[in-house]
Short mmCIF file of C-alpha atoms and ligand atoms in Angstrom, two decimals:
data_model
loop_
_atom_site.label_atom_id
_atom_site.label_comp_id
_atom_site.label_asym_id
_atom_site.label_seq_id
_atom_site.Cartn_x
_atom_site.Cartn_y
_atom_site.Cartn_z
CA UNK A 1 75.71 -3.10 30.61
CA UNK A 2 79.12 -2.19 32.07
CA UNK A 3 79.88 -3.74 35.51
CA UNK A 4 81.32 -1.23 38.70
CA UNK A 5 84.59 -1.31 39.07
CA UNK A 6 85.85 -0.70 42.70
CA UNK A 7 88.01 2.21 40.67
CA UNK A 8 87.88 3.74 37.51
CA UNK A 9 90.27 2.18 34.96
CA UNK A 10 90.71 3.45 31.43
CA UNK A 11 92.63 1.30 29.80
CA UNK A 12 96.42 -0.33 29.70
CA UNK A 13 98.91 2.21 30.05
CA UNK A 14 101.84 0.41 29.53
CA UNK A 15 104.08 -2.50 29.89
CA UNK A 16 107.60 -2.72 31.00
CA UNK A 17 110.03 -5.51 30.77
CA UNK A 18 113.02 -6.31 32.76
CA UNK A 19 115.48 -6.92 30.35
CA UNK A 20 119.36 -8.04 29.78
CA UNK A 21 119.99 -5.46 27.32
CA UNK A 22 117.66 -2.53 26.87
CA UNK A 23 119.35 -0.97 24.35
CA UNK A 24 119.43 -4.06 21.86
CA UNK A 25 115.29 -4.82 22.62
CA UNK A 26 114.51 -1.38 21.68
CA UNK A 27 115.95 -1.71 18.53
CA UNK A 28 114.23 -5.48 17.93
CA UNK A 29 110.81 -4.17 18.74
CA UNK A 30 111.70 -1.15 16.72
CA UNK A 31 112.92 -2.63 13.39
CA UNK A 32 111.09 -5.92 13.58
CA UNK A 33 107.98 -5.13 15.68
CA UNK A 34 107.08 -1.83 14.41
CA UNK A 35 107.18 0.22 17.93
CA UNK A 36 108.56 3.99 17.84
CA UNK A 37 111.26 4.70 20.34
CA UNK A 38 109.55 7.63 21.85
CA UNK A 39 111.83 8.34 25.31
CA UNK A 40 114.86 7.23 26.98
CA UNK A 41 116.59 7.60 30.34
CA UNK A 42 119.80 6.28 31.58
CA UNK A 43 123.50 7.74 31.89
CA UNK A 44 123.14 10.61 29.37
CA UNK A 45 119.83 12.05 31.65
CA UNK A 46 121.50 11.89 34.98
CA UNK A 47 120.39 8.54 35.77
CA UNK A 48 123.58 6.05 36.69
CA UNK A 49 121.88 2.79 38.13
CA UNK A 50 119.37 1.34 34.76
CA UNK A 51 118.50 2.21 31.54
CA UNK A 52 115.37 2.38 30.06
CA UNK A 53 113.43 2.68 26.86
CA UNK A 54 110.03 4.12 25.67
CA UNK A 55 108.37 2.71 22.27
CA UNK A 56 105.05 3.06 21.11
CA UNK A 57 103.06 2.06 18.20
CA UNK A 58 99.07 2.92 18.04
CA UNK A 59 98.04 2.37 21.73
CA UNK A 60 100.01 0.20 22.75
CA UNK A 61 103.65 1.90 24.92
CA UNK A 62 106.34 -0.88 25.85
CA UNK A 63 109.18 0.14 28.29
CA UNK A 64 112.72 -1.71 28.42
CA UNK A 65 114.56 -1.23 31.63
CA UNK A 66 118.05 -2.98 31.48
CA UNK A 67 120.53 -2.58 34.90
CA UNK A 68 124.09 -0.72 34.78
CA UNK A 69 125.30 -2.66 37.65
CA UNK A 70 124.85 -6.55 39.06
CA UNK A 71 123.80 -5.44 42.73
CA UNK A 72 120.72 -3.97 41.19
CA UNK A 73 116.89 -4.93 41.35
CA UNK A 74 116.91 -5.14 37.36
CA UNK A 75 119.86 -7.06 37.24
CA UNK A 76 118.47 -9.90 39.78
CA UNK A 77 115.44 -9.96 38.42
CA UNK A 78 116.78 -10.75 34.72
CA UNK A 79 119.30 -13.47 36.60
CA UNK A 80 116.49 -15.16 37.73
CA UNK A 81 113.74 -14.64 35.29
CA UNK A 82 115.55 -14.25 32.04
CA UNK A 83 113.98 -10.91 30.02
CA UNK A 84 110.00 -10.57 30.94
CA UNK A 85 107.44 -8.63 32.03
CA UNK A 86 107.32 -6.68 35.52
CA UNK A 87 105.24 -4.74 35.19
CA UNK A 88 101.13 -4.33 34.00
CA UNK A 89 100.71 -0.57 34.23
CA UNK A 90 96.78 0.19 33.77
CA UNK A 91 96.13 3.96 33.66
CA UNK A 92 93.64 5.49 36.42
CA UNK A 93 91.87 8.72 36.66
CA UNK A 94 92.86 9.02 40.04
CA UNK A 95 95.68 7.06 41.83
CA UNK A 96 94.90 8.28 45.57
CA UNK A 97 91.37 6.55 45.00
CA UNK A 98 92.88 3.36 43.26
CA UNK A 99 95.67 3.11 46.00
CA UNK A 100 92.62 3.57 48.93
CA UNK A 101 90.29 0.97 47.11
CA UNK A 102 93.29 -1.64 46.82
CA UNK A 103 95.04 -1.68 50.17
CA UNK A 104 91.42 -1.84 52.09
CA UNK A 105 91.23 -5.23 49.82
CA UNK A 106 94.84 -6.34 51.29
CA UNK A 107 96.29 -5.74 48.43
CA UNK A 108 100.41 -5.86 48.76
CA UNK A 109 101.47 -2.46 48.29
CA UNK A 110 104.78 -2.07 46.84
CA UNK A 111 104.64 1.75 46.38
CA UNK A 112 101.89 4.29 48.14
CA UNK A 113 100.63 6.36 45.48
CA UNK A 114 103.72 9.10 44.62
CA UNK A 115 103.90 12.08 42.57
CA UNK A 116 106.74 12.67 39.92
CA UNK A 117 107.22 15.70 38.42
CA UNK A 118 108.92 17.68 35.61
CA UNK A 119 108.33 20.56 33.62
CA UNK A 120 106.35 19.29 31.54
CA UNK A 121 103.74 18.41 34.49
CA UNK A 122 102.96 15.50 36.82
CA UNK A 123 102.24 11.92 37.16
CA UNK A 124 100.95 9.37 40.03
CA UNK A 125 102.02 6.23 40.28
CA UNK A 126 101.36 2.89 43.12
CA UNK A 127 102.37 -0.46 42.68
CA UNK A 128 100.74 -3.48 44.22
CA UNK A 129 102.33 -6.94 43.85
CA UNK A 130 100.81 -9.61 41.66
CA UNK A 131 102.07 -12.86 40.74
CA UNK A 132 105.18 -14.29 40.81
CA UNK A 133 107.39 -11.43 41.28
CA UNK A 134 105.39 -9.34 38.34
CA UNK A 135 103.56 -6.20 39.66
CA UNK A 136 100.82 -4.00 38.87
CA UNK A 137 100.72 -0.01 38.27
CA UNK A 138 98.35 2.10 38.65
CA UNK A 139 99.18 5.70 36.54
CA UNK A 140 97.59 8.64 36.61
CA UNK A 141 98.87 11.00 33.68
CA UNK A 142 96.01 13.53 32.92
CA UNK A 143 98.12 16.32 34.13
CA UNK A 144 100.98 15.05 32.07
CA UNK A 145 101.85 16.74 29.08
CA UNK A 146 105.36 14.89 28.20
CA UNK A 147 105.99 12.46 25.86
CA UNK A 148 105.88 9.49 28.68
CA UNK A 149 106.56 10.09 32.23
CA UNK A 150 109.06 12.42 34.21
CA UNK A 151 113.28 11.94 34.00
CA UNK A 152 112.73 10.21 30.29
CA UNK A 153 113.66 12.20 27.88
CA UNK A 154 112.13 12.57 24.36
CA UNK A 155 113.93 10.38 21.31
CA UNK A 156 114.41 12.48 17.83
CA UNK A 157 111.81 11.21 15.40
CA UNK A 158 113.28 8.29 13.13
CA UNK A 159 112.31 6.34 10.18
CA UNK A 160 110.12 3.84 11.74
CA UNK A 161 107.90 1.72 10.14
CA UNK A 162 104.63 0.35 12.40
CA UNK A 163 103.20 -3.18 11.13
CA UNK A 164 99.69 -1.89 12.06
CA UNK A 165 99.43 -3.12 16.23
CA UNK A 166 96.81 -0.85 17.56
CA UNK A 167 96.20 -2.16 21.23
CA UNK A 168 96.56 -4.19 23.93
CA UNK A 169 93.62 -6.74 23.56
CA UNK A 170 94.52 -9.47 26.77
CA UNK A 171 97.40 -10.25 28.78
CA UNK A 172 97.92 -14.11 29.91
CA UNK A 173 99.63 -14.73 33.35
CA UNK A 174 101.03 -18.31 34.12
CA UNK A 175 100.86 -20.09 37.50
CA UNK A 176 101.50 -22.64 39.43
CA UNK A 177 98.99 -25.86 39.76
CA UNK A 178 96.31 -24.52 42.92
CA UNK A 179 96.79 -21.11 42.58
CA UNK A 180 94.35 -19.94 39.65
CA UNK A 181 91.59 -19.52 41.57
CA UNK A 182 93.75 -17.55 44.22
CA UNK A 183 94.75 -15.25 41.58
CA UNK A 184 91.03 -14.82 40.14
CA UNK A 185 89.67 -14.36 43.38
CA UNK A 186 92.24 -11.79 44.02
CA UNK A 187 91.28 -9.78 40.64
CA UNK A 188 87.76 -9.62 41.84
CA UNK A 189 88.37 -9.12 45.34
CA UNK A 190 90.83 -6.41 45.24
CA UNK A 191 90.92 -5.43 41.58
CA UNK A 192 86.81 -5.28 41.40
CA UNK A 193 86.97 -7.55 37.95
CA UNK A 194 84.35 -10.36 36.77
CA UNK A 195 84.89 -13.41 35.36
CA UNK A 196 84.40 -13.48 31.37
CA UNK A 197 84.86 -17.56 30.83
CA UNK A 198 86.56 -20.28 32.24
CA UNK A 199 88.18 -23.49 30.52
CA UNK A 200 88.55 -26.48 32.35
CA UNK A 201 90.89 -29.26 31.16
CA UNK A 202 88.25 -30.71 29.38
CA UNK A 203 88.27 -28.25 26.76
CA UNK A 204 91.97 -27.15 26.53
CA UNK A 205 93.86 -31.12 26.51
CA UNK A 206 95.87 -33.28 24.14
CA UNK A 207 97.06 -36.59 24.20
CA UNK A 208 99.90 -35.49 26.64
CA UNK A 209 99.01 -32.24 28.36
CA UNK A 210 95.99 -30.11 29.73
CA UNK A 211 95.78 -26.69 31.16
CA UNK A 212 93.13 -24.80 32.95
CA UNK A 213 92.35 -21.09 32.23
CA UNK A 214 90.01 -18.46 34.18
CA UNK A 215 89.66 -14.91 32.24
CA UNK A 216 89.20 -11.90 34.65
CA UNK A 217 87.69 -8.58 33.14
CA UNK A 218 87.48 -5.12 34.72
CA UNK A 219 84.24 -3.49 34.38
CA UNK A 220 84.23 -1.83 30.80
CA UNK A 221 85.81 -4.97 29.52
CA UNK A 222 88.71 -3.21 28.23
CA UNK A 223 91.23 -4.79 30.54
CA UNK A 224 91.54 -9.01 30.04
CA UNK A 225 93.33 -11.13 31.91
CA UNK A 226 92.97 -15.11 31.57
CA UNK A 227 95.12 -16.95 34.50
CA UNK A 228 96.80 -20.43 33.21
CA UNK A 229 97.49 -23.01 35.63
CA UNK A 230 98.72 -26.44 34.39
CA UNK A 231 96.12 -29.85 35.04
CA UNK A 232 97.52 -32.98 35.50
CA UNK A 233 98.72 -34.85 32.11
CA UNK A 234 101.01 -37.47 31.01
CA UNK A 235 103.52 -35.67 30.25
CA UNK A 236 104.92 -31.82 31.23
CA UNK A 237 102.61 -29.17 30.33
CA UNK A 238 103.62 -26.01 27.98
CA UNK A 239 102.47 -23.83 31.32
CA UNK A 240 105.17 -26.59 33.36
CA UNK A 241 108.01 -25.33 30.80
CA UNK A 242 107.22 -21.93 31.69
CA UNK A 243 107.17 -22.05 34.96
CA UNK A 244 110.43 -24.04 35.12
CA UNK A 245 112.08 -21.71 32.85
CA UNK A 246 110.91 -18.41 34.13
CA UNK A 247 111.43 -19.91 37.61
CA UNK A 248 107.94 -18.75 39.21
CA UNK A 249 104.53 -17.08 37.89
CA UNK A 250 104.90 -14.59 35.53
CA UNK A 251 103.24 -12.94 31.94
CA UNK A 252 103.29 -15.82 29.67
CA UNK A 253 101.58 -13.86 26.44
CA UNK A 254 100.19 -10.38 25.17
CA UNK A 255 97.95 -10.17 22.73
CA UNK A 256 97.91 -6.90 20.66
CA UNK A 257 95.01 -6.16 18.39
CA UNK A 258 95.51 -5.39 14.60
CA UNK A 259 92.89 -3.61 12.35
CA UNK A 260 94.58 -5.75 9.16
CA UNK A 261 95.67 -8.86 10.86
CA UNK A 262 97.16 -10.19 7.10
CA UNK A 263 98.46 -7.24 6.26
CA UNK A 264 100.31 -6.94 10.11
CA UNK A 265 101.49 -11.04 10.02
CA UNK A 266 103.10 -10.13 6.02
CA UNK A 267 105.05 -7.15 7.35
CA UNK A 268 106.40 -9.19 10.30
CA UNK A 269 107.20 -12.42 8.27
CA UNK A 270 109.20 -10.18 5.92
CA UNK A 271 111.32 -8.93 9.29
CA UNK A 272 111.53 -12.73 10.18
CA UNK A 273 109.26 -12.85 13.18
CA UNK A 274 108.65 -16.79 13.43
CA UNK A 275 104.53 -17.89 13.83
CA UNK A 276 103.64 -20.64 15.98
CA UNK A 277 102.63 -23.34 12.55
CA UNK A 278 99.64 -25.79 13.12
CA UNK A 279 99.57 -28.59 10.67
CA UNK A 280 97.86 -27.44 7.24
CA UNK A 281 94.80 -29.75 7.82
CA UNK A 282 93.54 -27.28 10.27
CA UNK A 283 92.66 -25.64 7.08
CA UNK A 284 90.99 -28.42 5.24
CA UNK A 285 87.49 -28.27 7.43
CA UNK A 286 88.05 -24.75 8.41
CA UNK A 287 85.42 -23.14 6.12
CA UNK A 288 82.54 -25.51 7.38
CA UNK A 289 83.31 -25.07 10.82
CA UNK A 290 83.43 -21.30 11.15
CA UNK A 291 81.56 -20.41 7.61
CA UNK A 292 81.68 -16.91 6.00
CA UNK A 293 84.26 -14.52 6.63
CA UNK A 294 85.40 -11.42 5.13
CA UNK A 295 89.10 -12.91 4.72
CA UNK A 296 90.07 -15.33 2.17
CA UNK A 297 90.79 -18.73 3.08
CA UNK A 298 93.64 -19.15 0.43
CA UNK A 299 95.72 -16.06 2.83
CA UNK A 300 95.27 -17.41 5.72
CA UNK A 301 96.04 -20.68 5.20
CA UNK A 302 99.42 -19.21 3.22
CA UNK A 303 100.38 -16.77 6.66
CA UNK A 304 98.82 -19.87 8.93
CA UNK A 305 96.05 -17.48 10.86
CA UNK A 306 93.69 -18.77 12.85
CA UNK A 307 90.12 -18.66 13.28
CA UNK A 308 87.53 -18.97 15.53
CA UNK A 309 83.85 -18.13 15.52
CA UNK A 310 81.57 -18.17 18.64
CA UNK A 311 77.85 -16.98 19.24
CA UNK A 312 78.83 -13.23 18.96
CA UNK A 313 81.12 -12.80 15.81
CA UNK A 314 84.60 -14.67 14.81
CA UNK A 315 88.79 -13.69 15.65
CA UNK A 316 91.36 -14.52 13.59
CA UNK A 317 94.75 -15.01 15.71
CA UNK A 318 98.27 -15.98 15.25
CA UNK A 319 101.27 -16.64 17.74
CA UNK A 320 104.24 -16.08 18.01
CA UNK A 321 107.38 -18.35 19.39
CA UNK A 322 108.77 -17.09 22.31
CA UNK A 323 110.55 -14.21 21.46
CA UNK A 324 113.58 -14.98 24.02
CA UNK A 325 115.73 -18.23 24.56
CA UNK A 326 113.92 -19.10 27.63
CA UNK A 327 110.45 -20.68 26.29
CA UNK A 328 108.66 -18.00 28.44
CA UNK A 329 106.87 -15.07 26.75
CA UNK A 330 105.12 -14.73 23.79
CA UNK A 331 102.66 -12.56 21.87
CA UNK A 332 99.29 -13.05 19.37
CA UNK A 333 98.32 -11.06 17.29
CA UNK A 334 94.51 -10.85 16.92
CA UNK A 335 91.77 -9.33 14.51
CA UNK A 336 88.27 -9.67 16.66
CA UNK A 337 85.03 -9.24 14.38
CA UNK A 338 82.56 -9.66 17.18
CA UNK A 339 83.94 -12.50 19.32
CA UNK A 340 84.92 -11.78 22.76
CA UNK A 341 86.52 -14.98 22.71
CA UNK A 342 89.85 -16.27 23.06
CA UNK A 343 90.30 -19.19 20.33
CA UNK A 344 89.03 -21.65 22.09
CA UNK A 345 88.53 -23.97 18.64
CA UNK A 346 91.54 -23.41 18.03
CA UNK A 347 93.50 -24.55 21.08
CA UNK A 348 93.76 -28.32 20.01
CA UNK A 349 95.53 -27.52 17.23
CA UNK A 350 97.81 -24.82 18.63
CA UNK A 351 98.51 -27.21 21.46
CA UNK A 352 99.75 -30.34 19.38
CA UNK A 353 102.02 -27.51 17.81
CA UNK A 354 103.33 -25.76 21.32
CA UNK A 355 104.41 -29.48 22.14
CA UNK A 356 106.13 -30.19 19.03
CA UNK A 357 107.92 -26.93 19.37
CA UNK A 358 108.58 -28.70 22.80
CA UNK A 359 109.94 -31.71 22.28
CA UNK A 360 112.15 -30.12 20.18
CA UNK A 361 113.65 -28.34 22.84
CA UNK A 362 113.86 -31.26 25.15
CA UNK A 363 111.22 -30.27 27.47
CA UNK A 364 107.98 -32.43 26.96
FE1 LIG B 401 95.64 -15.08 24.02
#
């Protein structure tokens, strides 16, 4: 049984991040991450403030909006933040509605729904505010027939080679110690979600650190959201480096789903992404704890995927490390066969990693 929303929502519709240079990330989640540059605006379309970038590979659309001067929104944002995610942009069948349903929750609005238009049709957009200074969009785009949204305009077809990400599966927001529970409140106050699972400190602590996690899910269970907030440990949490380093609340990971998780880690070792390594005794007992699968152990163990099996199938996952020089976002790739899960077996392990990876960098 699917739950009500308060407003239709069909899926993700995209993400955009603030960035230093839009023009270089484009090209890094092109050649390494597999995404086709799709559209583009910036001087060349008329537009002489920012720049921005389309891509798209399967599902999944990323946009890359760098400033062209320092006195700009963009710019401040990337002084203070560093690159990262602004914006969550969930596609709507109807903004008006979605706008309405939000602001009589007390939502923040940022933008009252607004029509853009080209020749090629139109689009709706509103933005509410949501943590930190990262916002949420709502887009309407089914009388839309360009290639992403009005004033971009469409990038030539080039060799491109996708590494097999299909969709957005969950997106992981960081925040500050207290405010979880304000934030999943908030998504089922004004957004209409549920709660899927929560993880107290009990289940997600090591020797030196513990976190606490609530995961918010909109009605069809195609939109997830798990909130981190850092619990009290001995030493400085991996949500504490964030937060320090990305100076507020924020996205701290996206998960994208691949249909060939092995096939998708291979392609982006060979283009030098660097995995998030847990100690090669995680494999040792791995077989007895999560029994048959249809992967072999032997690959796994060889491109260090995870696995994790719960009462309604098993997930394989991997992480990355950050994929900036702040230690703020990162993404996970992840192969679900049944489990609605997030790892939760796993997070020991990954955890004694995320701290090595830490120390290293001076901050545990
Ligand atoms: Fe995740």
């Amino acid at each position: 049984m699917t739950n009500q929303d308060h407003f239709p929502i069909r899926g993700y519709d995209h993400i955009e991040c603030y960035v230093g240079n839009a023009k270089q990330a484009a090209h890094f989640y092109d050649r390494v991450l597999g995404f086709k540059p799709i559209a583009r605006l910036g001087l060349e379309t008329g537009v002489r403030d920012h720049a921005s970038y389309c891509l798209q590979q399967g599902n999944i659309r990323f946009v890359f909006t760098s400033a062209l001067h320092p006195d700009h929104e963009v710019a401040r944002h990337c002084n203070l933040h560093g690159d990262g995610v602004k914006v969550i942009a969930l596609e709507v069948g109807d903004v008006d509605v979605a706008m309405r349903e939000v602001k009589a929750r007390n939502a923040t609005i940022l933008q009252p729904a607004q029509a853009f238009e080209d020749a090629h049709g139109v689009i709706k957009t509103g933005i509410i505010k949501y943590a930190g200074d990262t916002v949420f969009k709502f887009v309407e785009r089914a009388n839309y027939r360009g290639v992403f949204a009005p004033g971009f305009a469409p990038i030539e077809t080039q060799s491109h080679s996708p590494v097999g990400l299909a969709a957005i599966d969950h997106v992981v927001t960081n925040v500050y110690l207290g405010e979880m529970t304000y934030w999943a409140n908030w998504y089922r106050d004004v957004m209409g979600f549920n709660q899927l699972t929560h993880f107290t400190d009990k289940d997600i602590s090591t020797e030196y650190t513990a976190l606490m996690s609530k995961v918010m899910e909109n009605g069809s269970g195609k939109c997830k959201f798990p909130i981190n907030e850092p619990a009290e440990g001995r030493k400085k949490s991996q949500i504490d480096e964030y937060l320090d380093f990305y100076q507020g609340g924020g996205v701290q990971h996206i998960a994208m789903n691949s249909g060939d998780i092995c096939k998708t880690v291979r392609m982006l070792r060979e283009r030098d992404i660097d995995f998030l390594r847990v100690p090669d005794t995680y494999y040792d007992e791995l077989a007895d704890r999560v029994g048959p699968i249809d992967e072999e152990f032997d690959e796994l163990k060889e491109l260090g995927i995870l696995v994790d099996r719960d009462e309604d199938g098993y997930l394989l996952q991997i992480f990355t490390q950050p994929i900036q020089d702040r230690p703020t976002l990162f993404f996970e790739v992840i192969e679900r066969h049944g489990s609605r899960g997030f790892g939760v077996g796993n997070f020991k392990a990954l955890f004694v990693s995320l701290e090595r990876e830490q120390e290293r960098r001076g901050n545990l």
